[in-house]
Coordinates of C-alpha atoms in Angstrom, one line a residue:
Chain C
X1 CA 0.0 0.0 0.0
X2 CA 2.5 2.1 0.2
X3 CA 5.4 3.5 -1.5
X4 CA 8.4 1.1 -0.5
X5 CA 5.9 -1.7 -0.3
X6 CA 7.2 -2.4 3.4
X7 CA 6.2 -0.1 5.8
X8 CA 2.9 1.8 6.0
X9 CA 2.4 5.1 4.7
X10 CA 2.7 6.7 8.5
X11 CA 4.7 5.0 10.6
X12 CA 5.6 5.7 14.1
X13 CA 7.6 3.6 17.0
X14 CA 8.8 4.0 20.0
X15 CA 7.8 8.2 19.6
X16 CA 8.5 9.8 22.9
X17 CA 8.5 13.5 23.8
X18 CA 8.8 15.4 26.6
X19 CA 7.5 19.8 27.8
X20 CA 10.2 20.1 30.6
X21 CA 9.4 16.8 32.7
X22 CA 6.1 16.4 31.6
X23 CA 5.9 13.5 28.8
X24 CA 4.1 14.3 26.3
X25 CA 4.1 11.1 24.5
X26 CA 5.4 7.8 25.8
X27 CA 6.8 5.1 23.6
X28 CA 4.1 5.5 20.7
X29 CA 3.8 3.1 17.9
X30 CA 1.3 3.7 15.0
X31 CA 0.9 2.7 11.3
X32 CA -1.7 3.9 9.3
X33 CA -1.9 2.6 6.1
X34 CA -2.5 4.4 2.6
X35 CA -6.2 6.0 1.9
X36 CA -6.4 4.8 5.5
X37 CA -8.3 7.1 8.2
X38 CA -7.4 6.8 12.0
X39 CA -9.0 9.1 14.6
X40 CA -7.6 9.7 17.7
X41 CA -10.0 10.1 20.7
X42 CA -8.5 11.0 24.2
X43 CA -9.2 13.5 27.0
X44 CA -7.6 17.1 26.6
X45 CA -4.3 16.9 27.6
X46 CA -3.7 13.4 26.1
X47 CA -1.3 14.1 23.3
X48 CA -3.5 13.5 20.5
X49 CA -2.5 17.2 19.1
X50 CA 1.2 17.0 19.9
X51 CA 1.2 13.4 18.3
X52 CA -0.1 15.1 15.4
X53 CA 2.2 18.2 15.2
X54 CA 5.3 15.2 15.3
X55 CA 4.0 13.9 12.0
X56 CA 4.9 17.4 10.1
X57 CA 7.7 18.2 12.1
X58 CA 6.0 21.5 14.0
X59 CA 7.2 19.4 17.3
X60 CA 10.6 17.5 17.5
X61 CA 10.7 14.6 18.7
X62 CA 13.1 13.1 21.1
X63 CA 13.5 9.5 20.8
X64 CA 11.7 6.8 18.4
X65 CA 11.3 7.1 14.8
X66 CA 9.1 8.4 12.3
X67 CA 9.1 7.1 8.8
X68 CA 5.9 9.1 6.6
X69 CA 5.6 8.3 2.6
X70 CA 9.0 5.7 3.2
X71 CA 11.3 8.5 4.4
X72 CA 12.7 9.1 8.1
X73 CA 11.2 12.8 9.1
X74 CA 13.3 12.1 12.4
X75 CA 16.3 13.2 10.1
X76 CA 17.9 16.3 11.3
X77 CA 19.1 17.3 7.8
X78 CA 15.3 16.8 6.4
X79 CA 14.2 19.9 4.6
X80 CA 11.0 20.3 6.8
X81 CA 9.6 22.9 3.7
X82 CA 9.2 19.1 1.6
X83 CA 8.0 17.5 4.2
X84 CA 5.2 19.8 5.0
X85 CA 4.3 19.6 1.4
X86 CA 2.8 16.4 1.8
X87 CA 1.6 16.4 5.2
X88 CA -1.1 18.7 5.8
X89 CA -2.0 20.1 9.1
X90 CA -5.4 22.0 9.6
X91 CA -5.9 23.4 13.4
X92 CA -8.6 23.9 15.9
X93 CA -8.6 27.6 15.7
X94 CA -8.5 28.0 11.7
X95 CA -5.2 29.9 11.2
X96 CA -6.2 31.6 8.4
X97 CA -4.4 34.8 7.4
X98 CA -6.8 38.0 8.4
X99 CA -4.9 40.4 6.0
X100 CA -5.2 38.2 3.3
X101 CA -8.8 36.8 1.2
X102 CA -10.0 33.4 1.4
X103 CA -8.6 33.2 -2.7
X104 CA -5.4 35.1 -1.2
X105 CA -5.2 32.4 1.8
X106 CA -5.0 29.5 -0.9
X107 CA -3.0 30.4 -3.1
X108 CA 0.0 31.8 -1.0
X109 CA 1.4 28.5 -0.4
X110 CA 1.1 26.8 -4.1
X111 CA 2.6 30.0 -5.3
X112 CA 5.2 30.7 -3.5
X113 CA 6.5 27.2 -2.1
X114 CA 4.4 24.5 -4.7
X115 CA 5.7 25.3 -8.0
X116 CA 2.6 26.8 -9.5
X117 CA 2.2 30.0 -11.5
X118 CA -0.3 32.7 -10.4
X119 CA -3.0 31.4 -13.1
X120 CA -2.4 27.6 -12.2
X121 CA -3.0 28.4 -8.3
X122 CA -5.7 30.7 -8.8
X123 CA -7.6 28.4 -11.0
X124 CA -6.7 25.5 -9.0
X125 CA -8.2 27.2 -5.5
X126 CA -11.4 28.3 -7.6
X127 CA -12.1 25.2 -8.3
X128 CA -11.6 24.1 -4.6
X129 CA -14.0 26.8 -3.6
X130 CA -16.7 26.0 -5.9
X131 CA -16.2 22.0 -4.4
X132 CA -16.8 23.4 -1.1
X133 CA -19.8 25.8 -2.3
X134 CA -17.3 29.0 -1.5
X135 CA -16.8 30.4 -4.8
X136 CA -18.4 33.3 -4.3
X137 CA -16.6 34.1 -1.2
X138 CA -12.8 34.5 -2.8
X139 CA -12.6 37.6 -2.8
X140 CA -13.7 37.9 0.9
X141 CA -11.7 38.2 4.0
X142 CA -11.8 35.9 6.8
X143 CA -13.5 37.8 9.1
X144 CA -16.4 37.8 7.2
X145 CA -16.7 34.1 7.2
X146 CA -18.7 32.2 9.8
X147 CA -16.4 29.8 11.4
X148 CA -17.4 27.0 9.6
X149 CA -16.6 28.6 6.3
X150 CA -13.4 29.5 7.8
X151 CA -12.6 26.2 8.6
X152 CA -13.7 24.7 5.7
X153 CA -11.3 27.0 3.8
X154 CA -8.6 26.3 5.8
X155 CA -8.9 22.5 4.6
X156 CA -8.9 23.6 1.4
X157 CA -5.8 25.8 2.2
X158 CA -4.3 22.3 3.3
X159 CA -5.9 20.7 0.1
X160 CA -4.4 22.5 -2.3
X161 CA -0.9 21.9 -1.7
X162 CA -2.0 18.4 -2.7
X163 CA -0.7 16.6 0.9
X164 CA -0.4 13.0 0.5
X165 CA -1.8 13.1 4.1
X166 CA -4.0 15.1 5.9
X167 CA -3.6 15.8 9.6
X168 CA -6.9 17.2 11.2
X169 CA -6.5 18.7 15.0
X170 CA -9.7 19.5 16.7
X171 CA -11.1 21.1 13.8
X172 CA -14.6 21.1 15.0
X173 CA -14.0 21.9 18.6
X174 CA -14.1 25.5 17.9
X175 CA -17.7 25.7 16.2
X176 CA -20.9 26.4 16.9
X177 CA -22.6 23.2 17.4
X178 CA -24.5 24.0 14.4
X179 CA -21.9 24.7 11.8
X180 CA -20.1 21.4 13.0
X181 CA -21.9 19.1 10.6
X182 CA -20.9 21.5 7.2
X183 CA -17.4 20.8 8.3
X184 CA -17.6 17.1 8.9
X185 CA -19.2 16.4 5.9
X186 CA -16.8 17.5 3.8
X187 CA -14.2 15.2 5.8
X188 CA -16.3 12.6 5.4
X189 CA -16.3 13.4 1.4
X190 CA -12.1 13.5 1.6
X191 CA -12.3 10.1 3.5
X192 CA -14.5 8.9 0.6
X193 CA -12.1 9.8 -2.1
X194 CA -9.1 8.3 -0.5
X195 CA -7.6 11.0 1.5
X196 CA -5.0 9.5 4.3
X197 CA -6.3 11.0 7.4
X198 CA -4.9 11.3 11.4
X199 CA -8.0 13.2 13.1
X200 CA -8.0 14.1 16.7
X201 CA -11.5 14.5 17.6
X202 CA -13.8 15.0 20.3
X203 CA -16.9 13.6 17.9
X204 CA -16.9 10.2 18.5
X205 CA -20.3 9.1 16.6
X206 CA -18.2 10.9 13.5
X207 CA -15.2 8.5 14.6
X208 CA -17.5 5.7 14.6
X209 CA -18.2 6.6 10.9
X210 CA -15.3 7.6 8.8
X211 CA -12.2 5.9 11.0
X212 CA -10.9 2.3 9.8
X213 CA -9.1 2.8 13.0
X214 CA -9.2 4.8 15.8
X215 CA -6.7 4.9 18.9
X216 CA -7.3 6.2 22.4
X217 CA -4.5 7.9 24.2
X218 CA -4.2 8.5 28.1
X219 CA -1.3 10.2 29.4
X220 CA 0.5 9.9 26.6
X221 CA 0.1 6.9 25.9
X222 CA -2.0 4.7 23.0
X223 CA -3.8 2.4 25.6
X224 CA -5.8 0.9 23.2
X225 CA -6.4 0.6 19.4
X226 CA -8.7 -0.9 17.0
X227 CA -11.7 -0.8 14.3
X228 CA -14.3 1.6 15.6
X229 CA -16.6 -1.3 16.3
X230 CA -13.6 -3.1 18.7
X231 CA -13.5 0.9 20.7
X232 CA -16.8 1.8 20.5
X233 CA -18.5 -1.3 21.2
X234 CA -16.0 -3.5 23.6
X235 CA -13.8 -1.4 24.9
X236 CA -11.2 -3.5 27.0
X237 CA -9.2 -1.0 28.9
X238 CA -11.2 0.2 31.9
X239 CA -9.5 3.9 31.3
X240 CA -11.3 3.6 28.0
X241 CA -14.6 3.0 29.1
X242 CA -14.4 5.5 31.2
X243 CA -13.6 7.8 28.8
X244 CA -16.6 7.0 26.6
X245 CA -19.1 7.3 29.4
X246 CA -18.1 10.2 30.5
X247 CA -18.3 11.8 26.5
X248 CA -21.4 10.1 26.1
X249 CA -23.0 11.2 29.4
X250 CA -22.0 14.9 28.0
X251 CA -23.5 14.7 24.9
X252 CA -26.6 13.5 26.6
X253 CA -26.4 16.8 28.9
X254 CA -25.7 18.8 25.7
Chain R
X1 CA -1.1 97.0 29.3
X2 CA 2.7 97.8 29.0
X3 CA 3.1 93.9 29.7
X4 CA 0.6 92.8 26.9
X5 CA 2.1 94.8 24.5
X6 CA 6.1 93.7 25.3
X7 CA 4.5 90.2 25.0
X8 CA 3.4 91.4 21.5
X9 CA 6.6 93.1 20.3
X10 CA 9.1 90.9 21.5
X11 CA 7.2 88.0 20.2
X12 CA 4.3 88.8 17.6
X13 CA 5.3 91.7 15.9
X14 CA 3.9 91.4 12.3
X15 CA 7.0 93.7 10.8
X16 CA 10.0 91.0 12.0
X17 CA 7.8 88.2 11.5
X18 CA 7.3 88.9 7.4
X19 CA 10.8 90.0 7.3
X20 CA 11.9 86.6 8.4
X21 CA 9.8 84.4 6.7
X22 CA 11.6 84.1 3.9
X23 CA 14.5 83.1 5.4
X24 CA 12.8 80.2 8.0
X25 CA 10.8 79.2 5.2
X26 CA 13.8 78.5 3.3
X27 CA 14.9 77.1 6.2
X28 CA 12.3 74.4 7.0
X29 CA 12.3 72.9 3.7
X30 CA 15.5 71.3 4.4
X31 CA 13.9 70.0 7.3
X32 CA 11.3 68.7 5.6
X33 CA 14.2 67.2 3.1
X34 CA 15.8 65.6 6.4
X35 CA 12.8 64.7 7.7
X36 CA 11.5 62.6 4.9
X37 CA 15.1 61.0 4.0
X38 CA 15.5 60.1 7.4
X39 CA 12.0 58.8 7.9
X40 CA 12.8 56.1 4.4
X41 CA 16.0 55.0 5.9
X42 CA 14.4 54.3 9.2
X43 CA 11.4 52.1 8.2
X44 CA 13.3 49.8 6.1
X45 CA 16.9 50.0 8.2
X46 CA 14.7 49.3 11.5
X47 CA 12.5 46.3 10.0
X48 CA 15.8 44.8 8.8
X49 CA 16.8 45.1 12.3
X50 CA 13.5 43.4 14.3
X51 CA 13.7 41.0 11.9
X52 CA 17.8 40.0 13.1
X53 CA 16.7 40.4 16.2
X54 CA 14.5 37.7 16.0
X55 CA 15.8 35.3 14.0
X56 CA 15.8 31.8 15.7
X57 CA 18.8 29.4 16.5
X58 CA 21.8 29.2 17.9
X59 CA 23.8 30.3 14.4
X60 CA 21.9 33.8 14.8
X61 CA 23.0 34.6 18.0
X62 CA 25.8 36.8 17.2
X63 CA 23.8 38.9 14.7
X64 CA 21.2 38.7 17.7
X65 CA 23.9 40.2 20.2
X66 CA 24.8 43.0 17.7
X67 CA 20.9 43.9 16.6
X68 CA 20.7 44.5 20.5
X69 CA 23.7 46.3 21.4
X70 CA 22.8 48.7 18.7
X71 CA 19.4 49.6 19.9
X72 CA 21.0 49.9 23.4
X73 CA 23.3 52.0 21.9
X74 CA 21.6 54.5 20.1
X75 CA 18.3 54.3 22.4
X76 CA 20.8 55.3 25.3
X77 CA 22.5 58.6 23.7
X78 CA 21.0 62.1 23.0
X79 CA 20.5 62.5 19.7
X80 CA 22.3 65.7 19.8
X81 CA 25.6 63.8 20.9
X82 CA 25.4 61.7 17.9
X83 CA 24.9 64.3 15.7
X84 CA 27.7 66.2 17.4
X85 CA 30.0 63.0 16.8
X86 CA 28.8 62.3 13.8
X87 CA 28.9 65.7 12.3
X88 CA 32.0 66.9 13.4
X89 CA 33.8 63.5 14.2
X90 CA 33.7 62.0 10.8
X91 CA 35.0 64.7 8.4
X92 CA 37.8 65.0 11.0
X93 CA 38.6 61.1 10.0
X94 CA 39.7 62.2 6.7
X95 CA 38.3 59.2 5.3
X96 CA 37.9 60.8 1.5
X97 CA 34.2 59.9 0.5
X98 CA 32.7 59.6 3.6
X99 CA 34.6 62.9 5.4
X100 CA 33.5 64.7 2.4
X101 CA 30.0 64.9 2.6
X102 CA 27.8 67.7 3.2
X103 CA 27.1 68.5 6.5
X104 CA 23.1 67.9 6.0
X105 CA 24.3 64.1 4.9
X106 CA 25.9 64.0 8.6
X107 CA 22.7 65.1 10.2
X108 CA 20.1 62.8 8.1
X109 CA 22.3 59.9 9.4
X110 CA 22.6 61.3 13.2
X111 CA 18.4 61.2 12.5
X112 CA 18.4 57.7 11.1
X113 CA 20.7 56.3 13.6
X114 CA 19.0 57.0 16.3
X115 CA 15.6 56.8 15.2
X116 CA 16.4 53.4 13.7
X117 CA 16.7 52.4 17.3
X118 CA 13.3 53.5 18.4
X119 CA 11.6 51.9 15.6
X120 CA 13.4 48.7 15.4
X121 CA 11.9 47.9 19.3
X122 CA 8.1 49.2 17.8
X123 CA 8.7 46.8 14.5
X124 CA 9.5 44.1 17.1
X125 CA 6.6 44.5 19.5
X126 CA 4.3 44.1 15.8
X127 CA 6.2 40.9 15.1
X128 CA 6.0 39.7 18.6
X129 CA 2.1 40.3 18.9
X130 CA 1.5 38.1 15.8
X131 CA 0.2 35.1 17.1
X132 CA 2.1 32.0 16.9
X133 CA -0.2 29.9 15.2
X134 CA 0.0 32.0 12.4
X135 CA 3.5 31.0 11.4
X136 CA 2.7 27.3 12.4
X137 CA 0.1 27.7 10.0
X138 CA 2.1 29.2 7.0
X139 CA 5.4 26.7 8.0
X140 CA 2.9 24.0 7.8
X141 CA 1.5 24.4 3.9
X142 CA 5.8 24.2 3.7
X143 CA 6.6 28.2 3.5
X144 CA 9.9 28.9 4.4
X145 CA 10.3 30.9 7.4
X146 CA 11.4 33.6 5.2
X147 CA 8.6 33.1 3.2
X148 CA 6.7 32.7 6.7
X149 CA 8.2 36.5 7.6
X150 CA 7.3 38.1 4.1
X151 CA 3.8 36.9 3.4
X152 CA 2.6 36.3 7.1
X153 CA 4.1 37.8 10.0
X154 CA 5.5 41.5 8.6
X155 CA 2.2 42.5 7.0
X156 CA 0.1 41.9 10.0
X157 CA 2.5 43.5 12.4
X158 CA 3.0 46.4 10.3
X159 CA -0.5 47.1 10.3
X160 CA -0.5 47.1 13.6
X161 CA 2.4 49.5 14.5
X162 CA 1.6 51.7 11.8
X163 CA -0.2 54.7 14.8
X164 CA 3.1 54.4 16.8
X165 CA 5.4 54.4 14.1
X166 CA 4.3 57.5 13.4
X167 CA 3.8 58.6 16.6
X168 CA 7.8 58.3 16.9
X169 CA 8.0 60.1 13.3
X170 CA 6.4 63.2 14.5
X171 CA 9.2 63.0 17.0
X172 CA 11.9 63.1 14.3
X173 CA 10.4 65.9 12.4
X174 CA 11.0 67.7 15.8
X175 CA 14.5 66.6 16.5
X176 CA 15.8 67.5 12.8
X177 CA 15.6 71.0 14.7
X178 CA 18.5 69.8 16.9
X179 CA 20.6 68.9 13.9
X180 CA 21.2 72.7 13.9
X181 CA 24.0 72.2 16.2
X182 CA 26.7 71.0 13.3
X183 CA 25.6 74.3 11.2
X184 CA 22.9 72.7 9.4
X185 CA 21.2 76.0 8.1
X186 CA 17.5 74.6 9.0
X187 CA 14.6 76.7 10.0
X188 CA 15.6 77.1 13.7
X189 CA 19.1 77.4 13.0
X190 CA 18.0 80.8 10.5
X191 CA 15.1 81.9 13.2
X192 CA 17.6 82.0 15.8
X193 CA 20.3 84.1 13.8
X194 CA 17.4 86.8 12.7
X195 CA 16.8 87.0 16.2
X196 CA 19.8 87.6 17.5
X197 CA 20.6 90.5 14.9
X198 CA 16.9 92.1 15.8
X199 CA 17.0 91.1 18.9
X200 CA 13.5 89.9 18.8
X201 CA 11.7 86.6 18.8
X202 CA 9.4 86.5 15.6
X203 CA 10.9 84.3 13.8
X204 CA 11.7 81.8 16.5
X205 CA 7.8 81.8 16.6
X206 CA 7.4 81.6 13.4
X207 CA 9.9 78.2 12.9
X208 CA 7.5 76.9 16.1
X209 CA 4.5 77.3 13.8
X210 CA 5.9 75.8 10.6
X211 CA 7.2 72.6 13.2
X212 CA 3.2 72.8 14.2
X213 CA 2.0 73.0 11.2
X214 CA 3.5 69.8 9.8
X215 CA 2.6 67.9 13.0
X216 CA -0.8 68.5 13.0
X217 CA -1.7 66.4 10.1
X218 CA 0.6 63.5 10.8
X219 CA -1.3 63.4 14.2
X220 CA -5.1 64.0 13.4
X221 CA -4.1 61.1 10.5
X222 CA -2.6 59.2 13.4
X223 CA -5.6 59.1 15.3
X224 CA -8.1 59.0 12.4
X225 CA -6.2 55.2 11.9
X226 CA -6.7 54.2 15.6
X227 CA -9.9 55.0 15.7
X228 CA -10.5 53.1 12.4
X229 CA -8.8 50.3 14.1
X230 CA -10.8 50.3 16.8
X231 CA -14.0 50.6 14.7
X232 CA -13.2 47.3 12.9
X233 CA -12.0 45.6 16.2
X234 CA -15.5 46.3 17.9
X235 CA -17.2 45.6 14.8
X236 CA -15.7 41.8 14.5
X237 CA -16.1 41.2 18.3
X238 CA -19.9 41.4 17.8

């Protein structure tokens, strides 16, 4: 599945990392195969985002090794820029560019660091828009955008630098409950085309749906791991089931 | 009454006043000239500096060290010491090209030096007060972090230092008056030898109005942009 034929498209073992004395994350090992999508559920404070900010090289790392499209992003003399190419990262809080429009926000990065001419990006991000029913807000500045536009352009920020994997932190935790769903379909959609996804998420029946695996981290730690059905259904870890309840018993009060 | 009407000789009197015109008028464009010289050399000499100053790593910390000890430096001397070093220190260096120069080039660079200074530390604050998840954001879609600085970081913060940037420029169309003191032949340099031969004070008023008169703008301009500022920032919080 993927490149090399050996290893799988993300591959991750023995990743530890550590704020000061605090450790972040504790001996991780995960794989995630091509066109594959794993969520990761956890508690705040878990790792899940710092696990993710590892796989583009926003965090270093200090022990373990990370392997992502067959090459070893642990590598000091890595040129991060290429990296980042083909892993995109969309955040919790957006990130777009204020001072720039939504067309403006898209295109910077094809431009200036993919290779593309100024008609070839434009074009490119139009067309990106219109998939996403934002056309007619290109010309636009963020701040005009309810957050779920925002955030849906900011995927398509991601999109258009055409990542080989997609890295999704929190994006809906940040949203009106309503504008959550315009958002998530639209992952769902890039899950149905193939797209390689790592999404750390607090929406667990949206877990249950797109992830063909989905890992729950304690402490820094992947406790447990396995199809949606294996979590959801029978957890075994006692820390996991007592995660669960307490989302669920939340969403029930919300 | 006899008070009032020293107050108005000594000061106001319309006869020394139009006499000297001419020659403060004269005078204050090449403060203006100063002025505006200085003010290009300091907004692109200062935003080369914040941006050493923050470069990251290890490798940066000597230019790091050196961006600092300049604004220490030049933040820490009168400016009318520089420009007395400066404007009488160099030509004495006999240095051919550079001892050579007009006396106005010594005081435009007395200006910039020290005003480069000021401005580098209100460029930084602007860098500093972009939020850092706006360059993990650009260095994520794989800019460089020059690219990161060019596209990203320097636009926003400009925009946001642009009131006290100027704020520190209506303090250098001010101080171009002190350049005076290497025989720069600027408005208050000419105001102050009319007064002396008439032994009245028109045309010392007259240089305060011109200095005034330039300000006033710069200032109601400054404030028409915070207010703007504010405007949009109330208007987005709703």
């Amino acid at each position: 599945m993927s490149t090399n034929g050996s290893t799988p498209f993300v591959h991750m073992r023995g990743v530890s990392k550590w704020f000061g004395s605090l450790n972040v994350l504790d001996k991780i090992d995960l794989d995630v195969a091509e066109h594959n999508v794993v969520c990761l559920i956890g508690a705040s404070g878990s790792g899940k985002s710092t696990l993710l900010r590892c796989l583009n090289r926003l965090e270093h790392v200090e022990e373990g090794e990370i392997v992502v499209d067959g090459q070893q992003i642990t590598d000091p003399k890595l040129d991060v820029n290429v990296l980042r190419r083909k892993v995109g990262i969309v955040f919790q809080a957006y990130n777009l560019f204020p001072h720039m429009t939504v067309l403006q926000n898209v295109v910077l990065a094809p431009r200036k660091a993919g290779g593309f001419s100024r008609e070839g990006a434009e074009s490119q991000a139009r067309a990106l828009l219109r998939r996403i029913g934002l056309e007619s807000k290109a010309d636009e500045y963020p701040d005009r955008l309810s957050g779920g536009q925002q955030q849906r352009v900011a995927i398509v920020r991601a999109l258009a630098m055409g990542p080989k994997v997609l890295l999704l932190d929190e994006i809906t935790s940040a949203l009106d409950p309503q504008l959550v769903s315009e958002v998530l379909n639209l992952v769902r959609e890039l899950a149905e085309s193939g797209m390689t996804m790592i999404i750390a998420t607090h929406e667990m029946g949206f877990a249950r749906e797109v992830a063909d695996k989905v890992c729950f981290l304690d402490a820094g730690r992947i406790l447990e791991e396995g199809t949606p059905q294996e979590i959801f259904s029978a957890p075994k870890e006692p820390r996991t089931r007592e995660f669960l309840s307490r989302v669920l018993e939340a969403e029930k009060l919300g | 009454m006899h008070a009032l009407h020293q107050v108005y000789r000594t000061f106001f009197y319309p006869h020394s006043f139009r006499l000297s015109l001419p020659d403060v008028w004269a005078g204050f464009q090449l403060n203006i000239k100063m002025m505006v010289i200085a003010e290009v050399l300091v907004l692109v000499l200062a935003l080369a500096l914040a941006i050493v100053r923050g470069l990251p790593g290890p490798a940066a910390k000597p230019l790091r060290a050196l961006a600092i000890a300049y604004t220490d430096f030049f933040r820490g001397t009168p400016l009318i010491l520089v420009a007395f070093i400066i404007g009488f220190g160099v030509p004495g260096l006999q240095l051919g090209f550079i001892s050579n120069q007009h006396v106005i080039v010594y005081g435009i660079t007395a200006l910039t030096l020290v005003y480069t200074a000021y401005v580098t530390e209100v460029y930084r604050a602007g860098i500093e007060s972009v939020h850092p998840s706006q360059r993990a954001a650009a260095r994520s879609l794989g800019l460089s972090y020059a690219q990161t600085m060019r596209y990203v970081v320097v636009p926003q913060a400009v925009r946001r230092v642009i009131p006290p940037l100027l704020n520190d420029f209506v303090g250098l169309q001010k101080d171009t008056a002190i350049i005076s003191v290497i025989g720069v032949g600027e408005a208050t340099q000419l105001a102050q030898q009319f007064s002396t031969q008439n032994n009245d004070f028109p045309s010392l008023v007259a240089a305060a109005v011109f200095f005034i008169l330039l300000t006033i703008p710069l200032a109601r301009f400054t404030d028409h942009l915070v207010a703007q500022r504010e405007r949009r920032e109330r208007a987005q919080a709703f």
